[in-house]
Short mmCIF file of C-alpha atoms and ligand atoms in Angstrom, two decimals:
data_model
loop_
_atom_site.label_atom_id
_atom_site.label_comp_id
_atom_site.label_asym_id
_atom_site.label_seq_id
_atom_site.Cartn_x
_atom_site.Cartn_y
_atom_site.Cartn_z
CA MET A 1 -82.73 33.75 -42.65
CA LEU A 2 -79.52 34.91 -44.31
CA ALA A 3 -77.56 32.22 -42.44
CA ALA A 4 -79.99 29.54 -43.66
CA LEU A 5 -79.69 30.82 -47.21
CA LEU A 6 -75.92 30.83 -47.00
CA ALA A 7 -75.90 27.29 -45.57
CA GLN A 8 -77.74 26.10 -48.68
CA THR A 9 -75.51 27.76 -51.24
CA ARG A 10 -72.69 25.89 -52.92
CA LEU A 11 -70.56 28.98 -53.31
CA SER A 12 -67.08 28.91 -51.80
CA PRO A 13 -66.29 31.39 -48.98
CA GLU A 14 -64.16 33.34 -51.51
CA ALA A 15 -67.05 33.61 -53.97
CA LEU A 16 -69.40 34.69 -51.19
CA ASN A 17 -66.94 37.27 -50.08
CA ALA A 18 -66.64 38.61 -53.60
CA PHE A 19 -70.44 38.85 -53.68
CA PHE A 20 -70.77 40.77 -50.45
CA VAL A 21 -67.71 43.03 -50.50
CA ARG A 22 -68.11 46.70 -51.23
CA PRO A 23 -66.89 47.80 -54.67
CA PRO A 24 -64.09 50.39 -54.73
CA LEU A 25 -65.38 53.81 -53.76
CA MET A 26 -66.48 55.87 -56.75
CA ALA A 27 -65.65 59.55 -57.00
CA SER A 28 -69.17 60.63 -55.95
CA ALA A 29 -69.11 58.36 -52.88
CA GLU A 30 -65.63 59.64 -52.01
CA SER A 31 -66.75 63.24 -52.04
CA SER A 32 -69.52 62.49 -49.52
CA LEU A 33 -67.03 61.08 -46.96
CA PRO A 34 -65.87 63.22 -44.03
CA PRO A 35 -62.65 65.13 -44.81
CA ILE A 36 -59.36 63.74 -43.49
CA ASP A 37 -57.24 66.04 -41.33
CA TRP A 38 -53.94 65.53 -43.19
CA ASP A 39 -52.01 67.84 -40.90
CA ALA A 40 -52.87 65.71 -37.85
CA LEU A 41 -51.29 62.57 -39.32
CA THR A 42 -48.71 60.72 -37.23
CA PHE A 43 -47.17 57.28 -37.80
CA SER A 44 -50.15 55.45 -36.31
CA PHE A 45 -52.87 53.08 -37.43
CA THR A 46 -56.01 54.27 -39.21
CA GLU A 47 -58.44 51.81 -40.75
CA THR A 48 -58.73 52.42 -44.49
CA ASP A 49 -61.17 51.09 -47.09
CA ARG A 50 -59.69 48.08 -48.83
CA MET A 51 -57.18 45.29 -48.34
CA PHE A 52 -55.96 42.25 -50.25
CA VAL A 53 -55.77 38.58 -49.22
CA ALA A 54 -54.28 35.59 -51.09
CA HIS A 55 -53.74 32.04 -49.88
CA GLY A 56 -50.72 29.89 -50.72
CA THR A 57 -49.55 26.33 -50.36
CA TRP A 58 -46.33 24.59 -51.32
CA GLU A 59 -48.13 22.41 -53.88
CA ASP A 60 -50.30 25.01 -55.63
CA GLY A 61 -48.40 28.25 -55.06
CA TRP A 62 -50.46 31.43 -54.51
CA SER A 63 -54.16 31.85 -55.28
CA GLU A 64 -55.12 34.86 -57.36
CA GLY A 65 -56.36 36.44 -54.16
CA GLU A 66 -58.92 39.19 -53.82
CA MET A 67 -59.43 42.75 -52.81
CA MET A 68 -61.95 43.18 -50.02
CA ASP A 69 -63.14 45.71 -47.48
CA PHE A 70 -60.75 46.16 -44.57
CA GLN A 71 -61.71 43.46 -42.09
CA PRO A 72 -60.32 41.08 -39.45
CA LEU A 73 -58.72 37.80 -40.53
CA THR A 74 -59.84 34.40 -39.27
CA LEU A 75 -56.95 32.25 -38.00
CA THR A 76 -56.67 29.02 -36.05
CA PRO A 77 -55.06 29.60 -32.62
CA ALA A 78 -52.53 26.95 -33.69
CA ALA A 79 -51.42 29.03 -36.71
CA CYS A 80 -47.66 28.76 -37.26
CA VAL A 81 -47.32 32.55 -37.29
CA LEU A 82 -49.00 32.94 -33.89
CA ASN A 83 -47.05 30.17 -32.20
CA TYR A 84 -43.66 30.25 -33.88
CA GLY A 85 -43.51 33.65 -35.59
CA GLN A 86 -43.29 32.27 -39.13
CA GLY A 87 -43.94 35.53 -40.92
CA LEU A 88 -42.47 38.68 -42.36
CA PHE A 89 -43.64 42.13 -43.32
CA GLU A 90 -42.68 44.85 -45.76
CA GLY A 91 -43.13 48.60 -45.61
CA MET A 92 -43.45 50.94 -48.57
CA LYS A 93 -45.10 54.26 -49.37
CA ALA A 94 -47.39 55.66 -52.06
CA ARG A 95 -47.08 59.40 -52.55
CA MET A 96 -49.06 62.09 -54.33
CA THR A 97 -46.97 64.12 -56.77
CA PRO A 98 -47.54 67.88 -57.12
CA ASP A 99 -49.44 67.20 -60.39
CA GLY A 100 -51.76 64.67 -58.73
CA ARG A 101 -50.20 61.35 -59.82
CA ILE A 102 -49.66 58.59 -57.24
CA THR A 103 -46.29 56.86 -57.23
CA LEU A 104 -44.52 54.03 -55.42
CA PHE A 105 -40.79 54.03 -54.63
CA ARG A 106 -38.81 51.02 -55.92
CA PRO A 107 -41.55 48.48 -55.09
CA GLU A 108 -39.65 45.70 -56.88
CA MET A 109 -36.97 45.98 -54.19
CA ASN A 110 -39.53 45.24 -51.48
CA ALA A 111 -40.76 42.29 -53.55
CA ARG A 112 -37.20 40.91 -53.78
CA ARG A 113 -36.49 41.44 -50.10
CA ALA A 114 -39.77 39.71 -49.20
CA ALA A 115 -38.78 36.79 -51.43
CA ASP A 116 -35.36 36.55 -49.72
CA GLY A 117 -37.06 36.66 -46.33
CA SER A 118 -39.56 34.00 -47.40
CA ALA A 119 -36.68 31.71 -48.38
CA ARG A 120 -35.05 32.26 -44.96
CA LEU A 121 -38.32 31.56 -43.12
CA VAL A 122 -39.30 28.59 -45.36
CA MET A 123 -42.40 30.21 -46.86
CA PRO A 124 -43.47 30.13 -50.54
CA GLU A 125 -42.17 33.21 -52.34
CA VAL A 126 -44.70 35.68 -53.74
CA PRO A 127 -43.66 36.30 -57.37
CA GLU A 128 -42.33 39.83 -57.91
CA GLU A 129 -44.96 40.63 -60.53
CA MET A 130 -47.82 39.60 -58.24
CA PHE A 131 -46.33 41.47 -55.27
CA VAL A 132 -45.98 44.75 -57.18
CA ASP A 133 -49.36 44.39 -58.88
CA VAL A 134 -51.14 43.84 -55.55
CA VAL A 135 -49.40 46.80 -53.93
CA ARG A 136 -50.51 48.99 -56.85
CA ARG A 137 -54.09 47.76 -56.50
CA VAL A 138 -54.17 48.35 -52.74
CA ALA A 139 -52.86 51.89 -53.27
CA THR A 140 -55.39 52.49 -56.06
CA GLU A 141 -58.38 51.26 -54.08
CA ASN A 142 -57.33 53.35 -51.07
CA ARG A 143 -56.43 56.40 -53.16
CA ARG A 144 -58.68 58.72 -51.15
CA TRP A 145 -56.28 58.03 -48.23
CA VAL A 146 -53.16 59.19 -50.10
CA PRO A 147 -52.30 62.56 -48.49
CA PRO A 148 -51.80 65.61 -50.70
CA ASN A 149 -48.23 66.26 -51.84
CA GLY A 150 -45.92 67.08 -48.95
CA ARG A 151 -48.49 66.35 -46.22
CA GLY A 152 -47.87 62.65 -45.61
CA GLU A 153 -47.87 59.31 -47.40
CA LEU A 154 -49.93 56.16 -47.74
CA TYR A 155 -47.87 53.50 -45.93
CA ILE A 156 -48.43 50.10 -47.50
CA ARG A 157 -47.88 47.03 -45.37
CA PRO A 158 -47.59 43.63 -47.12
CA ILE A 159 -47.42 40.66 -44.72
CA ILE A 160 -46.70 36.99 -45.51
CA PHE A 161 -47.15 34.30 -42.88
CA GLY A 162 -47.77 30.65 -42.09
CA SER A 163 -51.51 30.43 -41.44
CA SER A 164 -52.22 26.72 -40.92
CA ALA A 165 -52.02 24.79 -37.65
CA ARG A 166 -48.67 23.39 -36.57
CA LEU A 167 -47.83 21.94 -33.19
CA GLY A 168 -44.28 20.78 -33.83
CA VAL A 169 -41.77 23.47 -34.79
CA ALA A 170 -41.85 23.14 -38.59
CA PRO A 171 -43.07 25.23 -41.54
CA ALA A 172 -46.84 25.57 -42.06
CA ASP A 173 -48.64 23.88 -44.96
CA GLU A 174 -50.69 27.00 -45.76
CA TYR A 175 -49.76 30.67 -46.05
CA MET A 176 -51.43 34.05 -46.41
CA PHE A 177 -50.27 37.14 -48.28
CA VAL A 178 -52.14 40.18 -46.99
CA VAL A 179 -51.67 43.83 -47.96
CA PHE A 180 -53.26 46.81 -46.23
CA ALA A 181 -52.51 50.53 -46.23
CA VAL A 182 -52.55 53.38 -43.72
CA PRO A 183 -52.07 57.15 -44.21
CA VAL A 184 -49.08 58.33 -42.16
CA GLY A 185 -47.22 61.42 -41.08
CA PRO A 186 -43.68 61.66 -39.62
CA TYR A 187 -42.22 58.57 -37.89
CA PHE A 188 -40.36 60.68 -35.35
CA LYS A 189 -42.21 63.60 -33.77
CA GLY A 190 -41.13 66.89 -35.31
CA GLY A 191 -40.12 65.48 -38.72
CA MET A 192 -36.74 67.06 -39.48
CA THR A 193 -36.09 68.06 -35.86
CA PRO A 194 -32.90 66.20 -34.83
CA ILE A 195 -33.62 63.21 -32.58
CA SER A 196 -31.76 62.14 -29.46
CA LEU A 197 -30.66 58.52 -29.25
CA ARG A 198 -29.16 56.24 -26.64
CA VAL A 199 -26.90 53.28 -27.39
CA SER A 200 -28.37 50.12 -25.90
CA GLN A 201 -25.81 48.70 -23.47
CA GLU A 202 -27.70 45.51 -22.65
CA HIS A 203 -29.62 44.44 -25.73
CA HIS A 204 -28.83 43.49 -29.30
CA ARG A 205 -31.17 43.31 -32.25
CA ALA A 206 -29.62 40.41 -34.12
CA ALA A 207 -26.76 37.93 -33.95
CA PRO A 208 -24.64 36.40 -36.74
CA GLY A 209 -26.51 33.52 -38.35
CA GLY A 210 -29.88 34.77 -37.07
CA SER A 211 -32.68 36.56 -38.92
CA GLY A 212 -31.55 40.20 -38.64
CA GLY A 213 -30.99 40.49 -42.39
CA VAL A 214 -34.65 39.84 -43.25
CA LYS A 215 -37.86 41.53 -42.13
CA ALA A 216 -38.95 38.63 -39.93
CA ILE A 217 -41.76 39.68 -37.60
CA GLY A 218 -39.93 38.01 -34.72
CA ASN A 219 -37.11 40.58 -34.96
CA TYR A 220 -39.31 43.39 -33.70
CA ALA A 221 -41.02 42.40 -30.40
CA PRO A 222 -37.72 41.92 -28.50
CA GLY A 223 -36.83 45.55 -29.32
CA MET A 224 -40.03 46.91 -27.78
CA MET A 225 -38.87 46.76 -24.17
CA PRO A 226 -35.52 48.59 -24.60
CA SER A 227 -37.10 51.06 -27.02
CA LYS A 228 -40.06 51.76 -24.70
CA LYS A 229 -37.70 52.30 -21.77
CA ALA A 230 -35.50 54.72 -23.74
CA LYS A 231 -38.57 56.63 -24.95
CA SER A 232 -39.91 56.90 -21.40
CA GLU A 233 -36.55 58.46 -20.47
CA GLY A 234 -36.76 61.10 -23.20
CA TYR A 235 -34.88 59.48 -26.11
CA SER A 236 -36.50 59.00 -29.52
CA GLU A 237 -35.03 55.53 -30.10
CA ILE A 238 -32.06 53.31 -29.36
CA ILE A 239 -28.96 52.43 -31.34
CA TYR A 240 -28.00 48.78 -31.44
CA LEU A 241 -24.37 47.70 -31.52
CA ASP A 242 -23.20 44.37 -32.90
CA ALA A 243 -23.77 41.34 -30.70
CA VAL A 244 -20.19 39.99 -30.89
CA ASP A 245 -17.89 42.91 -29.99
CA HIS A 246 -20.53 45.37 -28.75
CA GLN A 247 -18.51 48.00 -30.58
CA TYR A 248 -19.89 48.48 -34.11
CA VAL A 249 -23.11 50.32 -34.97
CA GLU A 250 -25.83 48.13 -36.44
CA GLU A 251 -29.15 49.99 -36.63
CA VAL A 252 -31.30 52.71 -35.09
CA GLY A 253 -34.42 50.81 -33.98
CA ALA A 254 -36.07 50.05 -37.32
CA ALA A 255 -33.87 52.26 -39.51
CA ASN A 256 -30.32 52.18 -40.92
CA PHE A 257 -27.53 54.37 -39.57
CA PHE A 258 -25.37 56.90 -41.47
CA CYS A 259 -22.72 59.37 -40.36
CA VAL A 260 -20.58 61.97 -42.15
CA ARG A 261 -16.99 62.84 -41.40
CA ASP A 262 -14.84 65.17 -43.49
CA ASN A 263 -17.40 65.00 -46.32
CA VAL A 264 -17.30 61.18 -46.47
CA LEU A 265 -20.52 59.28 -45.85
CA TYR A 266 -20.24 56.13 -43.72
CA THR A 267 -22.83 53.41 -43.16
CA PRO A 268 -22.49 49.95 -41.57
CA GLU A 269 -21.78 47.26 -44.15
CA LEU A 270 -24.37 44.50 -44.59
CA THR A 271 -23.04 41.63 -42.55
CA GLY A 272 -26.27 39.61 -42.37
CA THR A 273 -27.34 41.10 -39.04
CA ILE A 274 -28.44 44.42 -40.56
CA LEU A 275 -31.57 44.88 -42.64
CA PRO A 276 -30.65 45.80 -46.25
CA GLY A 277 -32.76 48.95 -46.32
CA ILE A 278 -34.09 50.22 -49.64
CA THR A 279 -33.71 53.79 -48.38
CA ARG A 280 -30.13 52.91 -47.34
CA LEU A 281 -29.29 51.64 -50.83
CA SER A 282 -30.96 54.64 -52.48
CA ILE A 283 -28.97 57.07 -50.30
CA ILE A 284 -25.73 55.29 -51.17
CA GLU A 285 -26.54 55.45 -54.90
CA LEU A 286 -27.71 59.05 -54.68
CA ALA A 287 -24.66 60.18 -52.67
CA ARG A 288 -22.26 58.51 -55.13
CA SER A 289 -24.06 60.17 -58.04
CA MET A 290 -23.46 63.51 -56.28
CA GLY A 291 -19.74 62.76 -56.18
CA LEU A 292 -19.66 62.00 -52.47
CA GLU A 293 -17.38 59.25 -51.24
CA VAL A 294 -19.41 56.52 -49.51
CA MET A 295 -17.86 53.90 -47.23
CA GLU A 296 -19.83 50.76 -46.42
CA GLU A 297 -17.79 49.28 -43.60
CA ARG A 298 -17.93 48.45 -39.92
CA VAL A 299 -18.68 51.73 -38.12
CA ASP A 300 -17.08 51.85 -34.68
CA ILE A 301 -19.37 53.64 -32.21
CA ASP A 302 -16.41 55.75 -31.01
CA PHE A 303 -15.82 56.87 -34.61
CA ALA A 304 -19.53 57.65 -35.04
CA LEU A 305 -19.43 59.81 -31.91
CA GLU A 306 -16.66 61.92 -33.47
CA CYS A 307 -18.48 62.51 -36.76
CA ASP A 308 -19.74 65.82 -38.08
CA GLU A 309 -23.27 64.65 -38.91
CA ALA A 310 -25.40 61.58 -38.30
CA PHE A 311 -28.82 60.45 -39.46
CA CYS A 312 -30.96 57.36 -39.73
CA ALA A 313 -32.92 56.22 -42.77
CA GLY A 314 -35.83 53.97 -43.62
CA THR A 315 -39.19 53.94 -45.34
CA ALA A 316 -40.96 55.10 -42.19
CA ALA A 317 -38.13 57.34 -40.94
CA VAL A 318 -37.21 58.65 -44.46
CA ILE A 319 -34.05 60.58 -43.43
CA SER A 320 -34.15 61.64 -39.78
CA PRO A 321 -31.26 63.76 -38.51
CA ILE A 322 -29.64 62.64 -35.27
CA GLY A 323 -29.04 65.50 -32.82
CA SER A 324 -27.34 63.60 -30.01
CA ILE A 325 -26.17 60.14 -28.99
CA GLU A 326 -25.56 58.95 -25.45
CA HIS A 327 -23.24 55.97 -25.09
CA GLY A 328 -22.59 55.05 -21.46
CA GLU A 329 -20.83 58.04 -19.92
CA LYS A 330 -20.27 59.77 -23.28
CA VAL A 331 -22.72 62.17 -24.89
CA VAL A 332 -22.21 63.78 -28.28
CA ASN A 333 -24.23 66.66 -29.72
CA TYR A 334 -24.13 67.02 -33.50
CA GLY A 335 -25.98 70.33 -33.38
CA ASP A 336 -28.38 71.43 -36.12
CA VAL A 337 -29.23 69.34 -39.19
CA GLY A 338 -25.96 68.88 -41.13
CA LYS A 339 -25.43 70.21 -44.65
CA ILE A 340 -24.97 66.80 -46.29
CA THR A 341 -27.91 65.32 -44.38
CA LEU A 342 -30.14 68.16 -45.56
CA ASP A 343 -28.90 67.91 -49.14
CA LEU A 344 -29.54 64.15 -49.28
CA TYR A 345 -32.93 64.64 -47.65
CA SER A 346 -34.13 67.24 -50.12
CA ARG A 347 -32.82 65.37 -53.17
CA LEU A 348 -34.24 62.00 -52.04
CA THR A 349 -37.66 63.31 -50.99
CA GLY A 350 -37.79 65.39 -54.18
CA ILE A 351 -37.43 62.21 -56.24
CA MET A 352 -39.83 60.30 -53.98
CA ASP A 353 -42.66 62.81 -54.06
CA GLY A 354 -42.24 63.86 -57.68
CA SER A 355 -41.28 67.46 -56.94
CA SER A 356 -37.98 66.90 -58.77
CA GLU A 357 -36.67 64.77 -61.65
CA ASP A 358 -36.15 61.02 -61.11
CA PRO A 359 -32.96 60.35 -63.07
CA PHE A 360 -32.72 56.83 -61.62
CA GLY A 361 -36.21 55.66 -62.65
CA TRP A 362 -37.00 54.76 -59.04
CA THR A 363 -40.63 55.85 -58.98
CA LEU A 364 -43.50 53.85 -60.45
CA GLU A 365 -46.83 55.47 -61.20
CA ILE A 366 -49.78 53.36 -60.05
N1 PLP X 401 -33.81 48.43 -40.48
C1 PLP X 401 -34.90 47.83 -39.96
C2 PLP X 401 -34.73 46.91 -38.82
C3 PLP X 401 -36.16 48.07 -40.52
O1 PLP X 401 -37.25 47.49 -40.02
C4 PLP X 401 -36.26 48.97 -41.60
C5 PLP X 401 -37.55 49.26 -42.19
O2 PLP X 401 -37.95 48.72 -43.15
C6 PLP X 401 -35.09 49.55 -42.11
C7 PLP X 401 -33.88 49.26 -41.52
C8 PLP X 401 -35.12 50.45 -43.31
O3 PLP X 401 -35.41 49.73 -44.48
P1 PLP X 401 -36.16 50.40 -45.70
O4 PLP X 401 -35.37 51.57 -46.06
O5 PLP X 401 -36.21 49.37 -46.73
O6 PLP X 401 -37.51 50.77 -45.19
C1 COI X 402 -40.35 50.75 -42.31
O1 COI X 402 -39.61 51.73 -42.33
O2 COI X 402 -41.10 50.45 -43.25
C2 COI X 402 -40.40 49.89 -41.16
O3 COI X 402 -40.64 48.74 -41.33
C3 COI X 402 -40.20 50.48 -39.86
C4 COI X 402 -41.23 50.09 -38.92
C5 COI X 402 -42.38 50.92 -38.70
C6 COI X 402 -41.14 48.80 -38.26
#
């Protein structure tokens, strides 16, 4: 009956969707939902209430798009993203401040990085204003999933990909921009407990001229095998060295690397094979504002092993102290969380979650 009725209507699928989707949850409806166990949160998937979808083409740019209930997407099996990996993702967090406001951290930087990645992967760029506006709306419509201050974050995942059919290896004609959100806890078990890492001797994440400098989806699956193996052997993650000399530190799985020696902070320079992390940039700016000397240069693994402190940084990882690194026959133990690591961690998370001043204007209230 409903199907017959739908077959007769002249409404577009978008209009029908708008008709049938659930409106954002009102306060009274929210209070009748089962409570969320914030303290059980890990960095894993939970289905939330609402998501956003827009369609794009080269000729017409991006549609206005729409918010809808969280639901599966319909894609042709010949979609360019499924066959050739034409797609990228972003990762950002919404946080609850102690006084109950919800903020984002430098969302315009994610918008710019997504635009750079889109150019590299030949996809239409989502304008910065649209990107940030959509992220705000997704956070707002999933606000009941934003954990209380200090007990987790709402991780927001924008994805952009080639959605139309393509048999030859060439860019798609049609694209989708989708944003969903998931409440998360610590990326590494134990939060600020120092992690143990192993340097990958056989695998590299990215090579010069490749796609390592953008958040291309295709960068991540090849890392699953070495990472899974290291985890099954008791390590939290692997460290990748550069693909040319196999000597210089690139990244820690999906996070940037930092080390401290004689009160100087070192991090690998952006050579095109390393993702320009927003947390990385913020730490560099924060450290310099604290009067610390910061060196962005090639970081030899042997130098890193002789440092006083080491940590990795990213949206998911925030700042995670590194307790030990194994590199072939060598093993180094950095001991407890270092003083500079801890100082950077408390200052950065204080700005991020609104428990301290934001002198840089990095946070944006939704
Ligand atoms: N490196 C890789 C490979 C990543 O996937 C991420 C995560 O986004 C990072 C570094 C850290 O970047 P950001 O601080 O922008 O999250
Ligand atoms: C992030 O930190 O946002 C990431 O993208 C890491 C990841 C979970 C792949």
